[in-house]
Short mmCIF file of C-alpha atoms and ligand atoms in Angstrom, two decimals:
data_model
loop_
_atom_site.label_atom_id
_atom_site.label_comp_id
_atom_site.label_asym_id
_atom_site.label_seq_id
_atom_site.Cartn_x
_atom_site.Cartn_y
_atom_site.Cartn_z
CA MET A 137 52.30 -124.07 28.00
CA THR A 138 49.82 -126.41 29.66
CA LYS A 139 47.80 -128.87 27.62
CA TYR A 140 44.42 -130.20 28.67
CA VAL A 141 42.85 -133.64 28.47
CA PHE A 142 39.12 -133.57 29.19
CA VAL A 143 37.50 -136.85 30.16
CA THR A 144 33.74 -137.22 29.76
CA GLY A 145 31.50 -140.21 30.36
CA GLY A 146 28.59 -141.75 28.55
CA VAL A 147 25.81 -144.27 29.20
CA LEU A 148 25.99 -144.34 32.98
CA SER A 149 27.97 -143.04 35.92
CA GLY A 150 30.18 -145.18 38.13
CA LEU A 151 31.89 -146.52 35.01
CA GLY A 152 35.38 -146.19 36.35
CA LYS A 153 36.02 -142.86 34.70
CA GLY A 154 38.12 -141.84 37.68
CA ILE A 155 40.37 -144.86 37.22
CA THR A 156 40.57 -144.15 33.48
CA THR A 157 41.56 -140.54 34.14
CA ALA A 158 44.12 -141.58 36.75
CA SER A 159 45.51 -144.21 34.35
CA ILE A 160 45.85 -141.70 31.51
CA GLY A 161 47.65 -139.48 33.99
CA LEU A 162 50.04 -142.24 35.00
CA ILE A 163 50.82 -143.11 31.36
CA LEU A 164 51.63 -139.48 30.57
CA LYS A 165 53.62 -139.12 33.77
CA SER A 166 55.59 -142.26 32.94
CA MET A 167 56.43 -140.65 29.60
CA GLY A 168 58.21 -137.93 31.57
CA TYR A 169 55.53 -135.23 31.52
CA SER A 170 54.35 -133.44 34.63
CA VAL A 171 50.69 -134.18 35.11
CA THR A 172 47.93 -133.12 37.45
CA ALA A 173 44.23 -133.88 37.57
CA ILE A 174 40.97 -132.12 38.36
CA LYS A 175 37.62 -133.67 39.20
CA ILE A 176 34.54 -131.71 38.25
CA ASP A 177 31.41 -132.67 40.13
CA PRO A 178 28.27 -131.13 38.68
CA TYR A 179 26.25 -131.34 41.93
CA VAL A 180 25.23 -128.15 43.74
CA ASN A 181 26.92 -129.05 47.05
CA VAL A 182 29.98 -126.87 47.53
CA ASP A 183 31.98 -129.95 48.50
CA ALA A 184 31.47 -133.63 49.27
CA GLY A 185 31.76 -133.06 53.03
CA THR A 186 28.03 -132.70 53.63
CA MET A 187 27.07 -135.82 51.69
CA ASN A 188 26.23 -139.21 53.08
CA PRO A 189 28.86 -141.78 52.07
CA TYR A 190 25.97 -144.07 51.16
CA MET A 191 25.08 -141.70 48.33
CA HIS A 192 28.47 -140.69 47.22
CA GLY A 193 31.11 -143.02 48.62
CA GLU A 194 33.98 -141.92 50.80
CA VAL A 195 34.76 -138.27 51.42
CA PHE A 196 38.43 -137.97 50.52
CA VAL A 197 40.46 -135.44 52.52
CA THR A 198 43.35 -133.50 50.99
CA ASP A 199 46.42 -132.14 52.80
CA ASP A 200 44.92 -128.64 52.75
CA GLY A 201 41.70 -129.87 54.35
CA GLY A 202 39.51 -130.19 51.27
CA GLU A 203 36.61 -132.63 51.63
CA THR A 204 36.57 -133.99 48.13
CA ASP A 205 35.23 -136.60 45.80
CA LEU A 206 36.84 -140.02 46.08
CA ASP A 207 38.29 -139.71 42.55
CA ILE A 208 40.83 -137.27 43.99
CA GLY A 209 42.02 -140.28 45.99
CA HIS A 210 42.46 -142.29 42.77
CA TYR A 211 44.48 -139.46 41.24
CA GLU A 212 46.70 -139.17 44.31
CA ARG A 213 47.31 -142.90 44.42
CA PHE A 214 48.02 -143.33 40.71
CA LEU A 215 50.04 -140.15 40.27
CA ASP A 216 51.72 -140.45 43.68
CA THR A 217 51.10 -136.80 44.36
CA SER A 218 49.20 -134.67 46.86
CA LEU A 219 46.48 -132.51 45.40
CA SER A 220 44.80 -129.47 46.91
CA LYS A 221 41.10 -128.79 47.28
CA ASP A 222 41.15 -126.60 44.14
CA HIS A 223 41.37 -129.84 42.18
CA ASN A 224 37.75 -130.63 42.96
CA ILE A 225 35.43 -128.18 41.23
CA THR A 226 31.69 -128.35 41.91
CA THR A 227 28.65 -126.46 40.67
CA GLY A 228 28.29 -125.23 44.24
CA LYS A 229 31.77 -123.67 44.22
CA ILE A 230 31.22 -122.05 40.82
CA TYR A 231 27.83 -120.58 41.71
CA MET A 232 29.05 -119.34 45.07
CA GLU A 233 31.87 -117.51 43.33
CA VAL A 234 29.65 -116.02 40.62
CA ILE A 235 26.97 -114.91 43.07
CA THR A 236 29.57 -113.39 45.43
CA LYS A 237 31.05 -111.45 42.51
CA GLU A 238 27.59 -110.29 41.45
CA ARG A 239 26.87 -109.00 44.96
CA LYS A 240 30.21 -107.22 45.09
CA GLY A 241 29.22 -105.44 41.87
CA GLU A 242 31.89 -107.02 39.72
CA TYR A 243 29.44 -107.53 36.88
CA LEU A 244 27.80 -104.13 37.39
CA GLY A 245 25.39 -103.28 34.60
CA GLN A 246 25.33 -106.78 33.14
CA THR A 247 22.76 -109.57 33.15
CA VAL A 248 24.60 -112.44 34.81
CA GLN A 249 24.09 -115.61 32.78
CA ILE A 250 25.21 -119.23 32.54
CA ILE A 251 27.01 -118.31 29.32
CA PRO A 252 29.36 -116.45 29.63
CA HIS A 253 29.58 -115.79 33.39
CA VAL A 254 29.26 -119.30 34.78
CA THR A 255 31.26 -120.88 31.94
CA ASP A 256 33.98 -118.22 32.31
CA GLU A 257 34.23 -119.03 36.01
CA ILE A 258 34.59 -122.74 35.22
CA LYS A 259 37.36 -122.07 32.68
CA GLN A 260 39.04 -119.75 35.16
CA LYS A 261 39.06 -122.44 37.88
CA ILE A 262 40.54 -125.02 35.49
CA ARG A 263 43.19 -122.59 34.28
CA ASP A 264 43.99 -121.57 37.86
CA VAL A 265 45.06 -125.16 38.51
CA ALA A 266 47.22 -125.10 35.38
CA ARG A 267 48.84 -121.86 36.51
CA LYS A 268 49.40 -122.91 40.12
CA THR A 269 50.83 -126.34 39.31
CA SER A 270 52.54 -125.36 36.02
CA ALA A 271 51.89 -128.93 34.91
CA ASP A 272 52.61 -129.94 31.32
CA ILE A 273 49.23 -131.63 31.19
CA VAL A 274 46.08 -131.00 33.22
CA LEU A 275 43.49 -133.76 33.14
CA ALA A 276 39.94 -132.73 33.92
CA GLU A 277 37.29 -135.36 34.46
CA ILE A 278 33.67 -134.26 34.20
CA GLY A 279 31.63 -136.29 36.67
CA GLY A 280 28.25 -137.75 35.75
CA THR A 281 27.16 -138.52 32.23
CA VAL A 282 26.70 -136.46 29.07
CA GLY A 283 23.04 -135.56 28.87
CA ASP A 284 22.74 -134.68 32.58
CA ILE A 285 21.29 -131.19 32.99
CA GLU A 286 23.88 -130.39 35.67
CA SER A 287 26.81 -131.20 33.38
CA LEU A 288 25.85 -128.83 30.57
CA PRO A 289 27.68 -125.67 31.71
CA PHE A 290 30.86 -127.72 32.26
CA LEU A 291 30.67 -129.39 28.86
CA GLU A 292 30.06 -125.99 27.26
CA ALA A 293 33.10 -124.61 29.12
CA ILE A 294 35.40 -127.36 27.88
CA ARG A 295 34.02 -127.00 24.34
CA GLN A 296 35.06 -123.34 24.49
CA MET A 297 38.45 -124.24 25.93
CA ARG A 298 39.24 -126.47 22.97
CA LEU A 299 38.55 -123.54 20.67
CA GLU A 300 40.56 -121.10 22.75
CA GLU A 301 43.53 -123.38 23.45
CA GLY A 302 43.70 -125.01 20.02
CA PRO A 303 43.04 -128.60 18.92
CA THR A 304 46.42 -130.00 19.99
CA ASN A 305 46.30 -128.24 23.35
CA ALA A 306 42.91 -129.48 24.53
CA ILE A 307 41.62 -132.94 23.66
CA PHE A 308 38.56 -134.98 24.55
CA VAL A 309 38.51 -138.53 25.83
CA HIS A 310 35.06 -140.10 26.03
CA VAL A 311 34.54 -143.14 28.25
CA VAL A 312 31.56 -145.33 27.42
CA LEU A 313 30.12 -148.53 28.76
CA VAL A 314 29.86 -151.42 26.33
CA PRO A 315 27.53 -153.91 28.01
CA LYS A 316 27.44 -157.59 27.18
CA LEU A 317 24.12 -159.38 27.06
CA SER A 318 24.29 -162.52 29.12
CA THR A 319 21.74 -164.29 26.93
CA THR A 320 23.69 -163.97 23.69
CA SER A 321 27.18 -163.05 24.98
CA GLU A 322 27.00 -160.13 22.58
CA PHE A 323 28.57 -156.70 23.15
CA LYS A 324 26.13 -153.87 22.49
CA THR A 325 27.28 -150.49 21.22
CA LYS A 326 23.88 -148.79 20.96
CA PRO A 327 24.10 -147.00 24.33
CA ALA A 328 27.56 -145.72 23.34
CA GLN A 329 26.19 -144.54 19.97
CA HIS A 330 23.58 -142.47 21.78
CA SER A 331 26.17 -140.89 24.01
CA PHE A 332 28.37 -139.95 20.98
CA GLN A 333 25.34 -138.25 19.49
CA GLU A 334 24.60 -136.41 22.69
CA LEU A 335 28.20 -135.26 22.89
CA ARG A 336 28.15 -134.04 19.29
CA ARG A 337 24.90 -132.17 19.90
CA ILE A 338 26.80 -130.20 22.55
CA GLY A 339 29.57 -129.58 20.05
CA ILE A 340 32.19 -132.02 21.30
CA GLN A 341 33.85 -134.57 19.04
CA PRO A 342 35.92 -137.10 21.01
CA ASP A 343 39.57 -137.59 20.07
CA VAL A 344 39.86 -140.88 21.88
CA ILE A 345 37.21 -143.37 22.98
CA VAL A 346 37.70 -145.61 25.98
CA ALA A 347 35.32 -148.57 25.94
CA ARG A 348 34.60 -149.95 29.39
CA SER A 349 33.56 -153.56 29.39
CA GLU A 350 33.48 -156.62 31.56
CA SER A 351 35.80 -158.58 29.27
CA PRO A 352 37.91 -157.65 26.21
CA ILE A 353 35.77 -156.45 23.30
CA THR A 354 36.18 -157.89 19.80
CA PRO A 355 37.69 -156.05 16.79
CA SER A 356 34.26 -155.73 15.18
CA VAL A 357 32.97 -153.91 18.27
CA VAL A 358 36.00 -151.63 18.16
CA GLY A 359 35.18 -150.95 14.51
CA LYS A 360 31.60 -150.03 15.32
CA LEU A 361 32.63 -147.71 18.13
CA ALA A 362 35.12 -146.00 15.83
CA LEU A 363 32.53 -145.62 13.08
CA PHE A 364 29.80 -144.20 15.27
CA GLY A 365 32.19 -142.22 17.42
CA ASN A 366 33.79 -140.73 14.30
CA VAL A 367 37.37 -141.65 15.25
CA ARG A 368 39.97 -143.98 13.77
CA VAL A 369 40.05 -147.60 14.93
CA ASP A 370 43.36 -147.10 16.72
CA GLU A 371 41.79 -144.24 18.68
CA VAL A 372 39.49 -146.67 20.48
CA VAL A 373 40.99 -148.40 23.50
CA ASN A 374 39.38 -150.99 25.72
CA SER A 375 39.42 -150.85 29.49
CA TYR A 376 38.05 -154.22 30.56
CA ASP A 377 37.68 -155.31 34.19
CA VAL A 378 40.98 -156.15 35.84
CA ASP A 379 42.06 -156.90 39.38
CA PRO A 380 43.71 -154.87 40.78
CA VAL A 381 42.54 -151.65 39.13
CA TYR A 382 46.20 -150.62 39.24
CA ASP A 383 46.58 -152.81 36.15
CA VAL A 384 44.46 -150.48 34.00
CA PRO A 385 47.42 -148.22 33.01
CA ARG A 386 49.27 -151.26 31.67
CA ILE A 387 46.38 -152.55 29.54
CA LEU A 388 45.76 -149.09 28.12
CA MET A 389 49.45 -148.54 27.46
CA GLU A 390 49.70 -151.89 25.67
CA GLN A 391 46.92 -150.74 23.35
CA GLY A 392 49.05 -147.74 22.40
CA LEU A 393 47.21 -145.08 24.39
CA GLY A 394 50.49 -143.29 25.18
CA ARG A 395 51.28 -142.96 21.48
CA ILE A 396 47.74 -141.82 20.61
CA LEU A 397 47.73 -139.17 23.34
CA ALA A 398 51.18 -137.90 22.38
CA HIS A 399 50.07 -137.64 18.75
CA LYS A 400 46.82 -135.84 19.60
CA LEU A 401 48.57 -133.44 21.95
CA ALA A 402 51.44 -132.92 19.52
CA LEU A 403 53.91 -134.04 22.16
CA GLU A 404 56.99 -136.13 21.69
CA HIS A 405 56.19 -139.79 22.28
CA ARG A 406 58.42 -141.45 24.84
CA THR A 407 57.82 -145.06 25.83
CA PRO A 408 56.07 -145.00 29.22
CA ASP A 409 58.08 -146.69 31.92
CA LEU A 410 55.61 -148.55 34.10
CA GLY A 411 58.15 -151.08 35.39
CA LYS A 412 57.70 -150.61 39.14
CA TRP A 413 53.97 -150.23 38.74
CA ILE A 414 53.62 -153.49 36.83
CA GLU A 415 55.81 -155.19 39.43
CA PHE A 416 53.35 -154.02 42.09
CA THR A 417 50.35 -155.49 40.27
CA GLU A 418 52.20 -158.77 39.79
CA ARG A 419 53.14 -158.91 43.45
CA TYR A 420 49.50 -158.21 44.31
CA ARG A 421 48.30 -161.10 42.16
CA ASN A 422 51.01 -163.48 43.29
CA ALA A 423 50.46 -162.95 47.02
CA SER A 424 50.08 -166.53 48.14
CA LYS A 425 48.92 -165.92 51.68
CA ALA A 426 45.64 -164.32 52.74
CA VAL A 427 44.65 -162.77 56.04
CA SER A 428 41.04 -162.22 57.07
CA ILE A 429 40.11 -158.87 58.54
CA ALA A 430 36.81 -157.82 60.12
CA MET A 431 35.81 -154.43 58.75
CA VAL A 432 33.52 -153.02 61.41
CA GLY A 433 31.31 -150.14 60.32
CA LYS A 434 27.84 -149.03 59.44
CA TYR A 435 28.11 -148.13 55.78
CA THR A 436 29.32 -151.57 54.79
CA ALA A 437 26.63 -151.98 52.08
CA LEU A 438 28.47 -149.51 49.89
CA ARG A 439 32.14 -150.49 49.88
CA ASP A 440 33.13 -147.17 48.30
CA SER A 441 32.37 -145.59 51.69
CA TYR A 442 35.70 -146.94 52.90
CA LEU A 443 37.61 -146.91 49.62
CA SER A 444 40.92 -145.47 50.80
CA ILE A 445 41.07 -147.88 53.74
CA ILE A 446 40.49 -150.86 51.44
CA GLU A 447 43.21 -149.59 49.12
CA ALA A 448 45.61 -148.91 52.00
CA LEU A 449 45.16 -152.51 53.18
CA LYS A 450 45.91 -153.73 49.65
CA HIS A 451 49.03 -151.55 49.38
CA ALA A 452 50.36 -152.77 52.72
CA GLY A 453 49.41 -156.38 52.00
CA THR A 454 51.11 -156.36 48.60
CA HIS A 455 54.23 -154.96 50.20
CA LEU A 456 54.26 -157.92 52.59
CA GLY A 457 53.11 -160.48 50.00
CA VAL A 458 49.69 -161.11 51.57
CA LYS A 459 46.16 -160.50 50.42
CA PRO A 460 43.68 -158.90 52.80
CA ARG A 461 40.39 -160.82 52.78
CA LEU A 462 37.76 -158.45 54.09
CA GLU A 463 34.80 -159.63 56.17
CA TRP A 464 32.28 -156.83 56.37
CA ILE A 465 30.66 -156.52 59.78
CA GLU A 466 27.62 -154.27 59.71
CA SER A 467 27.48 -153.03 63.29
CA THR A 468 23.69 -152.61 63.27
CA ASP A 469 23.47 -156.34 62.46
CA VAL A 470 25.57 -157.06 65.53
CA GLU A 471 23.08 -155.06 67.61
CA ARG A 472 20.13 -156.93 66.12
CA GLY A 473 21.77 -160.28 66.86
CA LYS A 474 22.09 -161.11 63.15
CA ILE A 475 25.86 -161.36 63.54
CA ASP A 476 27.39 -163.22 66.48
CA VAL A 477 30.59 -161.56 67.70
CA ARG A 478 32.06 -164.98 68.62
CA ASP A 479 31.76 -166.11 65.00
CA VAL A 480 33.47 -162.93 63.85
CA LEU A 481 36.34 -163.52 66.25
CA GLU A 482 36.78 -167.08 65.12
CA ASN A 483 36.85 -166.26 61.43
CA VAL A 484 39.28 -163.37 61.26
CA GLY A 485 42.81 -162.52 62.32
CA GLY A 486 42.07 -158.95 63.35
CA ALA A 487 39.74 -156.00 62.94
CA VAL A 488 39.62 -152.50 61.54
CA VAL A 489 37.14 -150.28 63.39
CA LEU A 490 36.06 -147.86 60.71
CA PRO A 491 35.46 -144.11 60.81
CA GLY A 492 31.92 -142.81 61.12
CA PHE A 493 29.43 -140.36 62.52
CA GLY A 494 26.37 -140.49 64.75
CA SER A 495 24.90 -143.03 67.12
CA ARG A 496 23.52 -145.69 64.78
CA GLY A 497 25.43 -148.95 65.15
CA VAL A 498 27.68 -147.67 67.93
CA GLU A 499 26.79 -150.28 70.56
CA GLY A 500 27.38 -153.04 67.99
CA LYS A 501 30.84 -151.68 67.31
CA ILE A 502 31.60 -151.46 71.03
CA SER A 503 30.72 -155.11 71.58
CA VAL A 504 33.00 -156.15 68.69
CA ILE A 505 35.81 -153.97 70.11
CA LYS A 506 35.44 -155.56 73.55
CA ALA A 507 35.66 -159.08 72.15
CA PHE A 508 38.76 -158.27 70.14
CA ARG A 509 40.51 -156.47 72.98
CA GLU A 510 39.93 -159.42 75.28
CA SER A 511 41.02 -161.92 72.62
CA GLY A 512 44.37 -160.21 72.06
CA LYS A 513 43.82 -160.10 68.28
CA PRO A 514 45.09 -157.00 66.42
CA VAL A 515 42.77 -154.01 66.16
CA LEU A 516 43.25 -150.84 64.15
CA GLY A 517 40.83 -148.03 64.99
CA ILE A 518 40.49 -145.06 62.69
CA CYS A 519 39.00 -141.78 63.94
CA PHE A 520 35.55 -142.80 65.24
CA GLY A 521 37.11 -146.26 65.59
CA LEU A 522 39.68 -144.91 68.08
CA GLN A 523 37.00 -142.91 69.89
CA LEU A 524 34.86 -146.01 70.41
CA MET A 525 37.86 -148.07 71.52
CA VAL A 526 38.32 -145.42 74.21
CA VAL A 527 34.63 -145.58 75.18
CA GLU A 528 34.79 -149.37 75.42
CA PHE A 529 37.91 -149.27 77.61
CA ALA A 530 36.37 -146.63 79.87
CA ARG A 531 33.29 -148.73 80.45
CA ASN A 532 34.72 -152.22 80.68
CA VAL A 533 38.19 -151.71 82.16
CA LEU A 534 37.98 -148.44 84.06
CA GLY A 535 34.44 -149.20 85.19
CA LEU A 536 33.11 -145.80 84.14
CA GLU A 537 29.46 -146.66 83.69
CA ARG A 538 27.68 -145.23 80.68
CA ALA A 539 30.90 -143.62 79.50
CA ASN A 540 30.42 -142.35 75.98
CA THR A 541 31.26 -139.79 73.38
CA THR A 542 29.02 -136.74 73.63
CA GLU A 543 28.33 -137.20 69.92
CA VAL A 544 26.28 -140.26 70.87
CA ASP A 545 25.13 -139.36 74.40
CA PRO A 546 25.30 -135.64 75.23
CA ASN A 547 24.26 -136.43 78.84
CA THR A 548 26.82 -139.14 79.58
CA PRO A 549 28.26 -138.93 83.12
CA HIS A 550 31.69 -139.73 81.62
CA PRO A 551 32.36 -137.81 78.41
CA VAL A 552 35.60 -139.62 77.57
CA VAL A 553 35.25 -138.29 74.03
CA ASP A 554 33.98 -134.74 73.72
CA LEU A 555 33.47 -131.91 71.26
CA LEU A 556 36.63 -129.98 70.36
CA GLU A 557 36.57 -126.62 72.13
CA ILE A 558 36.44 -124.59 68.90
CA GLN A 559 33.49 -126.65 67.68
CA ARG A 560 31.31 -125.28 70.50
CA PHE A 561 31.11 -122.02 68.55
CA THR A 562 30.74 -123.63 65.15
CA ILE A 563 27.27 -123.37 63.67
CA VAL A 564 27.93 -123.92 59.98
CA LYS A 565 28.18 -127.61 59.05
CA GLY A 566 30.07 -127.42 55.73
CA GLY A 567 33.88 -127.44 55.84
CA SER A 568 33.96 -126.75 59.58
CA MET A 569 35.49 -129.90 61.04
CA ARG A 570 39.12 -130.15 62.12
CA LEU A 571 40.46 -130.88 58.67
CA GLY A 572 43.56 -131.71 56.70
CA ALA A 573 47.19 -132.61 57.39
CA LEU A 574 48.11 -131.64 60.94
CA LEU A 575 51.21 -132.17 63.04
CA ILE A 576 51.40 -135.07 65.50
CA LYS A 577 54.23 -135.60 67.97
CA ILE A 578 55.09 -139.25 68.47
CA SER A 579 56.41 -140.45 71.83
CA GLU A 580 59.59 -142.48 71.83
CA GLY A 581 59.51 -146.10 72.92
CA THR A 582 55.95 -146.66 71.71
CA LEU A 583 54.42 -148.78 68.96
CA ALA A 584 53.56 -145.53 67.16
CA HIS A 585 57.25 -144.63 67.14
CA ARG A 586 58.21 -148.07 65.87
CA ILE A 587 55.66 -147.58 63.09
CA TYR A 588 56.57 -144.05 62.02
CA ARG A 589 60.26 -144.14 63.04
CA THR A 590 60.28 -140.40 63.59
CA ASP A 591 59.21 -137.86 66.22
CA PHE A 592 56.91 -135.69 64.11
CA ILE A 593 54.46 -136.68 61.44
CA TYR A 594 51.61 -135.17 59.47
CA GLU A 595 48.40 -137.11 58.91
CA ARG A 596 45.07 -135.95 57.55
CA HIS A 597 42.13 -135.29 59.84
CA ARG A 598 38.37 -134.97 59.62
CA HIS A 599 36.62 -134.79 62.97
CA ARG A 600 34.73 -132.63 65.50
CA TYR A 601 35.26 -134.72 68.64
CA HIS A 602 38.42 -135.75 70.47
CA ILE A 603 39.63 -137.85 73.39
CA ASN A 604 38.97 -135.93 76.60
CA PRO A 605 42.38 -135.29 78.27
CA GLN A 606 40.73 -135.21 81.71
CA TYR A 607 40.52 -138.99 81.78
CA LEU A 608 44.01 -139.69 80.50
CA ASP A 609 45.65 -140.47 83.86
CA ARG A 610 43.18 -143.27 84.42
CA PHE A 611 43.69 -144.70 80.93
CA GLU A 612 47.46 -144.51 81.11
CA SER A 613 47.72 -146.11 84.53
CA SER A 614 45.77 -149.04 83.11
CA GLY A 615 48.20 -149.49 80.22
CA TYR A 616 46.19 -147.63 77.57
CA ILE A 617 48.65 -144.90 76.63
CA VAL A 618 48.74 -141.86 74.39
CA SER A 619 51.60 -142.25 71.92
CA GLY A 620 50.83 -139.34 69.62
CA VAL A 621 49.67 -135.88 70.57
CA SER A 622 48.74 -132.68 68.68
CA PRO A 623 50.52 -129.37 69.36
CA GLU A 624 47.37 -128.22 71.26
CA GLY A 625 47.67 -131.28 73.49
CA TYR A 626 44.90 -133.44 72.01
CA PRO A 627 45.55 -137.17 72.15
CA GLU A 628 46.04 -138.29 68.55
CA ILE A 629 47.14 -141.90 68.88
CA MET A 630 46.41 -144.39 71.65
CA GLU A 631 47.72 -147.90 72.11
CA LEU A 632 47.48 -150.71 74.63
CA THR A 633 50.87 -151.61 76.04
CA ASN A 634 50.05 -155.22 76.94
CA HIS A 635 48.56 -156.05 73.56
CA ARG A 636 50.22 -157.13 70.29
CA PHE A 637 48.56 -154.45 68.19
CA TYR A 638 45.78 -152.39 69.71
CA PHE A 639 46.22 -149.10 67.97
CA GLY A 640 43.84 -146.24 67.31
CA THR A 641 44.42 -143.01 65.49
CA GLN A 642 42.36 -139.82 65.38
CA ALA A 643 43.76 -139.11 61.93
CA HIS A 644 43.22 -141.01 58.69
CA PRO A 645 46.53 -142.55 57.59
CA GLU A 646 44.70 -144.26 54.68
CA PHE A 647 44.57 -140.99 52.72
CA LYS A 648 48.35 -140.89 52.36
CA SER A 649 48.82 -144.53 51.40
CA ARG A 650 50.11 -145.17 47.89
CA PRO A 651 50.65 -148.47 46.05
CA LEU A 652 54.42 -148.09 46.07
CA ARG A 653 54.54 -146.24 49.40
CA PRO A 654 52.07 -147.93 51.74
CA SER A 655 51.10 -146.22 54.98
CA PRO A 656 53.35 -147.55 57.76
CA VAL A 657 50.31 -147.86 60.05
CA PHE A 658 48.61 -150.26 57.66
CA THR A 659 51.83 -152.14 56.97
CA GLU A 660 52.40 -152.71 60.68
CA PHE A 661 48.79 -153.75 61.20
CA MET A 662 49.05 -156.28 58.36
CA ARG A 663 52.38 -157.52 59.72
CA SER A 664 50.82 -158.08 63.13
CA LEU A 665 48.14 -160.23 61.47
CA LEU A 666 50.78 -162.37 59.82
CA HIS A 667 52.20 -163.24 63.20
CA SER A 668 48.80 -163.96 64.74
N1 LIG B 949 32.31 -138.60 64.37
C1 LIG B 949 33.62 -138.45 64.87
C2 LIG B 949 34.05 -137.00 65.00
O1 LIG B 949 33.48 -136.14 64.40
C3 LIG B 949 34.63 -139.23 64.04
C4 LIG B 949 34.76 -138.75 62.64
C5 LIG B 949 35.45 -139.74 61.73
O2 LIG B 949 35.47 -140.95 61.98
N2 LIG B 949 35.99 -139.28 60.63
O3 LIG B 949 34.97 -136.70 65.71
#
């Protein structure tokens, strides 16, 4: 029978609840239990795919083509598992389901209400995951903060689940921020006290409290949190800031969280084995060498927009014993002359041309790409990054004037990147891109083959445009070859033969990178920087 751990948050969002949930998952997994995780996002969007990364951070893509919240990425990385789109539940999904059922007449004769119809649907979706995965433990993190209007139906649903499943089969972990005043260096528990009250008003009593703080909190603060949170002192654990975040499971385990959870869930306690994981964090910290990388994009103000890429670089770097030092290059600043491309080139070993959408900042990216290609320094292009590398090559090597992607210039005389055929008939914006893990055939004797060491791979996709095969002869005869291709014949990977590492991929290898199993693309990119 599946047990549930519900994780709620207090005081403010962006606390690191996702990392806490993932860490709890890893501790339980390391105790030998099978664990999976769900993220509940109380917004009305059906999925994260239609949201600006500036608002919401990266859109994480699952194998089955879900466009999900970035916390799903944390769960995949910590639990070393692949989750499906069902693991991201939103208000939009719930309402769509309820309204569809109402129209079909499934509630005939009834008044359809938040309680019980919406809450039943929420419970159903959570239990569906339990049934499909047959996990010993399902973690469910409720996004946002207690007290948000949007969260209420979800909190009510998990309150009911505790009652229905029984107190040792469904437990509550509440994550709160404990700020420290810089003037007095004092930790303040008042905001946490308010959030305990709010939670109790809804009918939820936490079993475990996780205090998030900048630095370790003192025993008297722990005591206060226990008192106001109505738990025992040993049921309060402290998640203070650590680098890398992969160290959070260790600090929570050392405070006995594994034992507390086992006790609360009436499970046998087995000492969590985090050996390899701890080794990874030590290797990360001990990396003596650093390499500088230009991160070229247009959402650089919010680093979460590129979260999985940053993590993939860390995984690969740690594997090789080097630290990636990221220099963020806002491509609109390049266009405005605020950033000089020559300075960028001088200061870094290589560049990642980041994914993206739309025309803003495109010319800035193209000028950075040109400088790097000519310099011979390593470049890794991801999705839009590859597409713009192709545009740059078309213009500056093949001499195709005003070559472009039709996403940026629908009237270009040389559409070297163009809309996928099926997209011409696609009107709906949500969930309609080419999505998820798709097959790519790798050509022998290429850099791509040296990277993947196999003929067929699956990587995750999220795009509407693709490299136009009509121009391929011209590219290939100039040494810019296709080394990976989709079963439909779309170019998936392109590389320059006379360059150390000039590699672009239509897919997003970052989504499959894990701390202990880095993506080979990122590892090879980092390796090429070491030999620069
Ligand atoms: N905008 C491009 C496309 O839709 C690239 C998308 C991306 O970088 N993920 O094809």
